[in-house]
């Protein structure tokens, strides 16, 4: 794999918004963000002349402030870009980015017949499951970012996972969650395996993000064959 492919993973939000997710993007100047209810993630370009990855041209922050509006959340996802001092920190969370080790490596685990595709009409029950399991951010229109798969037990949605960020050559697997009463039955492993198979079949590689403290999820992903590529910090700021 050439560096060019891996470099897209250093700015997964910006690279998605400029490419595959352009129809779901809003833009002001050089600042980019997802449409409301799709995702809160925003991106600013790094200063190409600066040595440090967090260096960002000051005018870009004015663009982002105009795009989002005063008092709104600027969710910078994993970007190391540092806003001006009057942008109040809202959250900071240590995490890691994990990647599938190669295009030639087969996808993990068979999918199983009970894996179903979830569409817009499933959003209320997906939001319920997210509320109960807290896999990470998920909003009313997040399903528009990619394919979401689920497993039902006696008609009730008990597990799901889906595709989120799409930087060139990659698809992020996200919203992986299983209801507490349905855990330990291999549901998450089968859903992540099914999504990874879809991603690999179209010539891309799966990747994902996980909070450093989430040892159960890290064990799940490592067990399936994902490798840690980078430590990341998720950060959000309040627009002044
Ligand atoms: C993490 C989570 C999705 C696992 O769901 P699950 O359906 O119970 O997982 P599976 O049964 O498919 O487990 C597959 C493998 O993951 C690992 N694993 C899952 N839960 C684990 C735990 N609590 N501790 C350690 N390893 C665990 C094991 O290696 C397991 O394989 P094994 O059963 O052969 O030991 C579930 O605990 C959950 O919904 N957590 C809250 C939401 C969340 O954190 N999502 C991840 C966001 S990145």
mmCIF file of C-alpha atoms and ligand atoms in Angstrom:
data_model
loop_
_atom_site.group_PDB
_atom_site.id
_atom_site.type_symbol
_atom_site.label_atom_id
_atom_site.label_comp_id
_atom_site.label_asym_id
_atom_site.label_seq_id
_atom_site.Cartn_x
_atom_site.Cartn_y
_atom_site.Cartn_z
ATOM 1 C CA UNK A 1 0.000 0.000 0.000
ATOM 2 C CA UNK A 2 1.387 3.403 -0.954
ATOM 3 C CA UNK A 3 1.483 6.342 1.499
ATOM 4 C CA UNK A 4 -1.035 8.247 -0.620
ATOM 5 C CA UNK A 5 -3.745 5.760 0.390
ATOM 6 C CA UNK A 6 -2.932 5.892 4.086
ATOM 7 C CA UNK A 7 -2.710 9.704 4.070
ATOM 8 C CA UNK A 8 -6.475 9.889 3.424
ATOM 9 C CA UNK A 9 -6.943 8.402 6.898
ATOM 10 C CA UNK A 10 -5.283 11.408 8.552
ATOM 11 C CA UNK A 11 -8.227 13.607 7.484
ATOM 12 C CA UNK A 12 -11.100 11.153 7.142
ATOM 13 C CA UNK A 13 -13.855 13.761 7.590
ATOM 14 C CA UNK A 14 -12.468 16.310 5.116
ATOM 15 C CA UNK A 15 -11.593 13.622 2.587
ATOM 16 C CA UNK A 16 -15.124 12.183 2.804
ATOM 17 C CA UNK A 17 -16.826 15.572 2.506
ATOM 18 C CA UNK A 18 -14.739 16.544 -0.521
ATOM 19 C CA UNK A 19 -15.398 13.220 -2.229
ATOM 20 C CA UNK A 20 -17.956 10.502 -1.672
ATOM 21 C CA UNK A 21 -20.063 12.514 0.783
ATOM 22 C CA UNK A 22 -20.059 15.804 -1.150
ATOM 23 C CA UNK A 23 -23.875 15.579 -1.565
ATOM 24 C CA UNK A 24 -24.194 15.563 2.251
ATOM 25 C CA UNK A 25 -21.742 18.438 2.792
ATOM 26 C CA UNK A 26 -22.160 22.120 3.568
ATOM 27 C CA UNK A 27 -19.329 24.518 2.963
ATOM 28 C CA UNK A 28 -18.251 28.063 3.718
ATOM 29 C CA UNK A 29 -14.925 29.185 2.248
ATOM 30 C CA UNK A 30 -12.489 26.433 3.088
ATOM 31 C CA UNK A 31 -14.480 24.997 6.005
ATOM 32 C CA UNK A 32 -16.593 21.873 5.517
ATOM 33 C CA UNK A 33 -19.231 20.143 7.589
ATOM 34 C CA UNK A 34 -21.939 17.513 7.284
ATOM 35 C CA UNK A 35 -25.544 18.606 6.944
ATOM 36 C CA UNK A 36 -27.409 18.885 10.260
ATOM 37 C CA UNK A 37 -28.835 15.523 11.463
ATOM 38 C CA UNK A 38 -26.370 13.580 9.249
ATOM 39 C CA UNK A 39 -23.301 14.177 11.442
ATOM 40 C CA UNK A 40 -21.799 16.972 13.538
ATOM 41 C CA UNK A 41 -18.314 16.454 12.067
ATOM 42 C CA UNK A 42 -16.539 19.414 10.505
ATOM 43 C CA UNK A 43 -13.170 19.783 8.788
ATOM 44 C CA UNK A 44 -10.664 22.520 8.113
ATOM 45 C CA UNK A 45 -7.662 22.095 5.820
ATOM 46 C CA UNK A 46 -4.215 21.900 7.411
ATOM 47 C CA UNK A 47 -1.820 24.688 6.416
ATOM 48 C CA UNK A 48 0.138 23.108 3.531
ATOM 49 C CA UNK A 49 3.188 25.315 4.224
ATOM 50 C CA UNK A 50 3.472 24.469 7.912
ATOM 51 C CA UNK A 51 5.518 21.606 9.317
ATOM 52 C CA UNK A 52 3.136 20.797 12.182
ATOM 53 C CA UNK A 53 -0.131 18.944 11.376
ATOM 54 C CA UNK A 54 -2.126 21.126 13.789
ATOM 55 C CA UNK A 55 -1.140 24.349 11.973
ATOM 56 C CA UNK A 56 -4.185 25.922 10.366
ATOM 57 C CA UNK A 57 -4.486 29.276 8.649
ATOM 58 C CA UNK A 58 -6.368 31.667 11.000
ATOM 59 C CA UNK A 59 -8.881 32.703 8.322
ATOM 60 C CA UNK A 60 -10.099 29.112 8.096
ATOM 61 C CA UNK A 61 -11.476 29.348 11.641
ATOM 62 C CA UNK A 62 -13.509 32.394 10.599
ATOM 63 C CA UNK A 63 -14.904 30.287 7.739
ATOM 64 C CA UNK A 64 -15.823 27.478 10.125
ATOM 65 C CA UNK A 65 -17.455 29.951 12.553
ATOM 66 C CA UNK A 66 -19.586 31.306 9.686
ATOM 67 C CA UNK A 67 -20.483 27.801 8.532
ATOM 68 C CA UNK A 68 -21.610 26.569 11.961
ATOM 69 C CA UNK A 69 -22.798 29.744 13.687
ATOM 70 C CA UNK A 70 -22.008 31.261 17.110
ATOM 71 C CA UNK A 71 -22.451 28.968 20.107
ATOM 72 C CA UNK A 72 -22.594 25.833 17.932
ATOM 73 C CA UNK A 73 -20.458 22.727 18.391
ATOM 74 C CA UNK A 74 -17.407 22.442 16.159
ATOM 75 C CA UNK A 75 -16.844 18.675 16.217
ATOM 76 C CA UNK A 76 -13.360 18.272 14.733
ATOM 77 C CA UNK A 77 -13.427 14.461 15.014
ATOM 78 C CA UNK A 78 -9.790 13.206 14.994
ATOM 79 C CA UNK A 79 -8.225 16.329 13.452
ATOM 80 C CA UNK A 80 -5.245 17.747 15.384
ATOM 81 C CA UNK A 81 -6.091 21.275 14.119
ATOM 82 C CA UNK A 82 -6.109 23.720 17.024
ATOM 83 C CA UNK A 83 -8.697 26.520 16.965
ATOM 84 C CA UNK A 84 -8.044 29.996 18.412
ATOM 85 C CA UNK A 85 -8.030 30.298 22.241
ATOM 86 C CA UNK A 86 -11.574 31.726 22.445
ATOM 87 C CA UNK A 87 -13.005 28.451 21.072
ATOM 88 C CA UNK A 88 -13.966 26.758 24.348
ATOM 89 C CA UNK A 89 -13.150 23.015 24.536
ATOM 90 C CA UNK A 90 -16.341 20.915 24.847
ATOM 91 C CA UNK A 91 -14.953 17.376 24.837
ATOM 92 C CA UNK A 92 -11.708 15.497 24.384
ATOM 93 C CA UNK A 93 -11.585 11.710 24.100
ATOM 94 C CA UNK A 94 -8.586 9.435 23.545
ATOM 95 C CA UNK A 95 -9.115 6.842 20.849
ATOM 96 C CA UNK A 96 -7.456 4.783 18.196
ATOM 97 C CA UNK A 97 -7.865 4.300 14.480
ATOM 98 C CA UNK A 98 -7.810 0.670 13.322
ATOM 99 C CA UNK A 99 -7.496 -0.581 9.750
ATOM 100 C CA UNK A 100 -7.975 -3.767 7.832
ATOM 101 C CA UNK A 101 -4.429 -4.938 7.077
ATOM 102 C CA UNK A 102 -4.648 -5.440 3.301
ATOM 103 C CA UNK A 103 -6.948 -5.663 0.290
ATOM 104 C CA UNK A 104 -5.857 -9.239 -0.401
ATOM 105 C CA UNK A 105 -6.807 -10.492 3.038
ATOM 106 C CA UNK A 106 -10.256 -12.140 3.034
ATOM 107 C CA UNK A 107 -13.090 -10.675 5.079
ATOM 108 C CA UNK A 108 -13.712 -12.134 8.532
ATOM 109 C CA UNK A 109 -16.579 -14.498 9.416
ATOM 110 C CA UNK A 110 -19.575 -15.556 7.313
ATOM 111 C CA UNK A 111 -22.526 -13.192 7.605
ATOM 112 C CA UNK A 112 -25.459 -15.447 8.510
ATOM 113 C CA UNK A 113 -28.996 -15.333 7.186
ATOM 114 C CA UNK A 114 -30.404 -13.164 9.970
ATOM 115 C CA UNK A 115 -28.407 -10.066 8.941
ATOM 116 C CA UNK A 116 -30.772 -7.516 7.354
ATOM 117 C CA UNK A 117 -30.284 -4.127 5.727
ATOM 118 C CA UNK A 118 -31.709 -1.196 7.706
ATOM 119 C CA UNK A 119 -33.210 1.764 5.872
ATOM 120 C CA UNK A 120 -34.761 5.101 6.762
ATOM 121 C CA UNK A 121 -37.892 3.392 8.158
ATOM 122 C CA UNK A 122 -35.707 1.648 10.784
ATOM 123 C CA UNK A 123 -34.259 4.896 12.137
ATOM 124 C CA UNK A 124 -36.507 5.132 15.261
ATOM 125 C CA UNK A 125 -35.474 1.660 16.472
ATOM 126 C CA UNK A 126 -31.833 2.343 15.550
ATOM 127 C CA UNK A 127 -31.950 5.501 17.667
ATOM 128 C CA UNK A 128 -33.458 3.457 20.524
ATOM 129 C CA UNK A 129 -30.649 0.894 20.311
ATOM 130 C CA UNK A 130 -28.034 3.661 20.217
ATOM 131 C CA UNK A 131 -29.633 5.247 23.281
ATOM 132 C CA UNK A 132 -29.337 1.941 25.152
ATOM 133 C CA UNK A 133 -25.804 1.033 24.043
ATOM 134 C CA UNK A 134 -23.985 4.327 23.310
ATOM 135 C CA UNK A 135 -21.664 3.188 20.498
ATOM 136 C CA UNK A 136 -20.836 6.809 19.581
ATOM 137 C CA UNK A 137 -22.594 9.607 17.743
ATOM 138 C CA UNK A 138 -25.595 8.675 15.602
ATOM 139 C CA UNK A 139 -28.271 11.042 14.332
ATOM 140 C CA UNK A 140 -31.596 10.962 12.444
ATOM 141 C CA UNK A 141 -29.959 11.058 8.993
ATOM 142 C CA UNK A 142 -26.710 9.154 9.723
ATOM 143 C CA UNK A 143 -28.073 6.139 7.772
ATOM 144 C CA UNK A 144 -27.659 8.196 4.589
ATOM 145 C CA UNK A 145 -23.875 7.906 4.936
ATOM 146 C CA UNK A 146 -23.781 4.259 3.867
ATOM 147 C CA UNK A 147 -25.200 0.776 4.364
ATOM 148 C CA UNK A 148 -26.453 -0.132 7.828
ATOM 149 C CA UNK A 149 -27.024 -3.756 8.789
ATOM 150 C CA UNK A 150 -28.911 -5.203 11.743
ATOM 151 C CA UNK A 151 -29.948 -8.386 13.508
ATOM 152 C CA UNK A 152 -33.442 -8.798 14.938
ATOM 153 C CA UNK A 153 -34.590 -11.166 17.663
ATOM 154 C CA UNK A 154 -38.333 -11.873 17.586
ATOM 155 C CA UNK A 155 -38.792 -8.717 15.545
ATOM 156 C CA UNK A 156 -36.793 -6.433 17.849
ATOM 157 C CA UNK A 157 -33.552 -4.871 16.637
ATOM 158 C CA UNK A 158 -30.815 -6.201 18.950
ATOM 159 C CA UNK A 159 -27.619 -5.383 17.045
ATOM 160 C CA UNK A 160 -26.465 -3.092 14.265
ATOM 161 C CA UNK A 161 -23.419 -1.670 12.509
ATOM 162 C CA UNK A 162 -22.940 0.521 9.469
ATOM 163 C CA UNK A 163 -20.761 2.467 7.089
ATOM 164 C CA UNK A 164 -19.849 6.050 7.957
ATOM 165 C CA UNK A 165 -16.832 8.036 6.674
ATOM 166 C CA UNK A 166 -15.692 7.331 3.081
ATOM 167 C CA UNK A 167 -12.234 8.817 2.392
ATOM 168 C CA UNK A 168 -10.871 7.633 -0.991
ATOM 169 C CA UNK A 169 -10.124 3.905 -0.910
ATOM 170 C CA UNK A 170 -11.630 3.343 2.536
ATOM 171 C CA UNK A 171 -14.959 2.899 4.346
ATOM 172 C CA UNK A 172 -15.311 3.409 8.071
ATOM 173 C CA UNK A 173 -17.365 0.866 10.018
ATOM 174 C CA UNK A 174 -19.312 2.575 12.782
ATOM 175 C CA UNK A 175 -22.313 2.431 15.139
ATOM 176 C CA UNK A 176 -21.372 -1.122 16.127
ATOM 177 C CA UNK A 177 -23.655 -2.058 19.017
ATOM 178 C CA UNK A 178 -25.496 -4.975 20.552
ATOM 179 C CA UNK A 179 -28.296 -4.707 23.129
ATOM 180 C CA UNK A 180 -27.015 -5.780 26.583
ATOM 181 C CA UNK A 181 -29.328 -8.815 26.687
ATOM 182 C CA UNK A 182 -28.062 -10.069 23.305
ATOM 183 C CA UNK A 183 -24.293 -9.752 23.853
ATOM 184 C CA UNK A 184 -21.761 -12.564 23.606
ATOM 185 C CA UNK A 185 -23.589 -14.334 20.776
ATOM 186 C CA UNK A 186 -21.331 -13.156 17.958
ATOM 187 C CA UNK A 187 -23.804 -10.560 16.614
ATOM 188 C CA UNK A 188 -21.280 -7.697 16.457
ATOM 189 C CA UNK A 189 -18.628 -9.970 14.939
ATOM 190 C CA UNK A 190 -21.017 -11.083 12.188
ATOM 191 C CA UNK A 191 -22.199 -7.563 11.394
ATOM 192 C CA UNK A 192 -18.680 -6.128 11.226
ATOM 193 C CA UNK A 193 -17.652 -9.156 9.136
ATOM 194 C CA UNK A 194 -20.554 -8.623 6.747
ATOM 195 C CA UNK A 195 -19.735 -4.936 6.325
ATOM 196 C CA UNK A 196 -16.019 -5.640 5.865
ATOM 197 C CA UNK A 197 -16.882 -8.146 3.136
ATOM 198 C CA UNK A 198 -18.966 -5.525 1.298
ATOM 199 C CA UNK A 199 -16.223 -2.926 1.559
ATOM 200 C CA UNK A 200 -13.495 -5.308 0.354
ATOM 201 C CA UNK A 201 -15.721 -6.530 -2.506
ATOM 202 C CA UNK A 202 -15.821 -3.013 -3.964
ATOM 203 C CA UNK A 203 -12.021 -2.733 -3.779
ATOM 204 C CA UNK A 204 -11.840 -0.545 -0.665
ATOM 205 C CA UNK A 205 -10.521 -1.321 2.806
ATOM 206 C CA UNK A 206 -12.454 -1.062 6.083
ATOM 207 C CA UNK A 207 -11.237 1.078 8.960
ATOM 208 C CA UNK A 208 -12.793 2.251 12.195
ATOM 209 C CA UNK A 209 -12.371 4.346 15.308
ATOM 210 C CA UNK A 210 -12.769 3.263 18.886
ATOM 211 C CA UNK A 211 -12.370 4.940 22.280
ATOM 212 C CA UNK A 212 -9.187 3.856 24.023
ATOM 213 C CA UNK A 213 -11.182 2.881 27.143
ATOM 214 C CA UNK A 214 -13.491 0.554 25.163
ATOM 215 C CA UNK A 215 -11.596 -2.670 25.769
ATOM 216 C CA UNK A 216 -14.527 -4.902 24.728
ATOM 217 C CA UNK A 217 -14.755 -3.250 21.308
ATOM 218 C CA UNK A 218 -10.971 -3.264 20.806
ATOM 219 C CA UNK A 219 -10.939 -7.002 21.617
ATOM 220 C CA UNK A 220 -13.763 -7.525 19.102
ATOM 221 C CA UNK A 221 -11.946 -5.692 16.300
ATOM 222 C CA UNK A 222 -8.543 -7.247 17.025
ATOM 223 C CA UNK A 223 -10.181 -10.677 17.082
ATOM 224 C CA UNK A 224 -11.563 -10.020 13.606
ATOM 225 C CA UNK A 225 -8.124 -9.016 12.292
ATOM 226 C CA UNK A 226 -8.115 -5.196 12.494
ATOM 227 C CA UNK A 227 -4.757 -3.601 13.396
ATOM 228 C CA UNK A 228 -4.158 -0.309 15.185
ATOM 229 C CA UNK A 229 -2.810 2.323 12.804
ATOM 230 C CA UNK A 230 -2.749 5.456 14.973
ATOM 231 C CA UNK A 231 -3.654 6.961 18.314
ATOM 232 C CA UNK A 232 -6.164 9.782 17.820
ATOM 233 C CA UNK A 233 -7.897 12.358 20.019
ATOM 234 C CA UNK A 234 -11.510 13.282 19.318
ATOM 235 C CA UNK A 235 -12.154 16.940 20.165
ATOM 236 C CA UNK A 236 -15.028 19.345 20.053
ATOM 237 C CA UNK A 237 -15.088 23.118 20.624
ATOM 238 C CA UNK A 238 -17.784 25.763 21.100
ATOM 239 C CA UNK A 239 -17.811 28.366 18.324
ATOM 240 C CA UNK A 240 -17.446 31.800 20.010
HETATM 241 C C1 LIG B 1 -18.669 -4.145 21.868
HETATM 242 C C2 LIG B 1 -20.012 -4.800 21.520
HETATM 243 C C3 LIG B 1 -20.514 -4.220 20.202
HETATM 244 C C4 LIG B 1 -19.789 -6.305 21.363
HETATM 245 O O1 LIG B 1 -21.027 -6.868 20.919
HETATM 246 P P1 LIG B 1 -21.323 -8.457 20.980
HETATM 247 O O2 LIG B 1 -22.409 -8.742 20.003
HETATM 248 O O3 LIG B 1 -21.517 -8.874 22.381
HETATM 249 O O4 LIG B 1 -19.919 -9.035 20.467
HETATM 250 P P2 LIG B 1 -19.673 -10.526 19.913
HETATM 251 O O5 LIG B 1 -20.523 -11.501 20.654
HETATM 252 O O6 LIG B 1 -19.770 -10.516 18.446
HETATM 253 O O7 LIG B 1 -18.162 -10.738 20.334
HETATM 254 C C5 LIG B 1 -17.176 -11.052 19.386
HETATM 255 C C6 LIG B 1 -15.810 -11.000 20.058
HETATM 256 O O8 LIG B 1 -15.567 -9.701 20.593
HETATM 257 C C7 LIG B 1 -14.838 -9.798 21.792
HETATM 258 N N1 LIG B 1 -15.655 -9.262 22.892
HETATM 259 C C8 LIG B 1 -16.950 -8.890 22.816
HETATM 260 N N2 LIG B 1 -17.362 -8.401 24.017
HETATM 261 C C9 LIG B 1 -16.281 -8.461 24.836
HETATM 262 C C10 LIG B 1 -16.050 -8.107 26.191
HETATM 263 N N3 LIG B 1 -17.022 -7.574 26.953
HETATM 264 N N4 LIG B 1 -14.822 -8.292 26.699
HETATM 265 C C11 LIG B 1 -13.829 -8.806 25.946
HETATM 266 N N5 LIG B 1 -13.995 -9.195 24.659
HETATM 267 C C12 LIG B 1 -15.190 -9.009 24.113
HETATM 268 C C13 LIG B 1 -14.514 -11.237 22.001
HETATM 269 O O9 LIG B 1 -13.269 -11.495 21.356
HETATM 270 C C14 LIG B 1 -15.646 -11.911 21.234
HETATM 271 O O10 LIG B 1 -15.277 -13.161 20.757
HETATM 272 P P3 LIG B 1 -15.624 -14.475 21.651
HETATM 273 O O11 LIG B 1 -17.092 -14.404 21.925
HETATM 274 O O12 LIG B 1 -15.216 -15.586 20.761
HETATM 275 O O13 LIG B 1 -14.812 -14.331 22.886
HETATM 276 C C15 LIG B 1 -21.060 -4.583 22.659
HETATM 277 O O14 LIG B 1 -20.446 -4.866 23.913
HETATM 278 C C16 LIG B 1 -21.652 -3.177 22.710
HETATM 279 O O15 LIG B 1 -22.669 -2.898 22.088
HETATM 280 N N6 LIG B 1 -21.027 -2.270 23.468
HETATM 281 C C17 LIG B 1 -21.532 -0.890 23.615
HETATM 282 C C18 LIG B 1 -21.405 -0.092 22.317
HETATM 283 C C19 LIG B 1 -19.971 0.010 21.871
HETATM 284 O O16 LIG B 1 -19.067 0.286 22.646
HETATM 285 N N7 LIG B 1 -19.753 -0.197 20.554
HETATM 286 C C20 LIG B 1 -18.429 -0.098 19.935
HETATM 287 C C21 LIG B 1 -18.159 1.299 19.506
HETATM 288 S S1 LIG B 1 -16.558 1.445 18.714
#
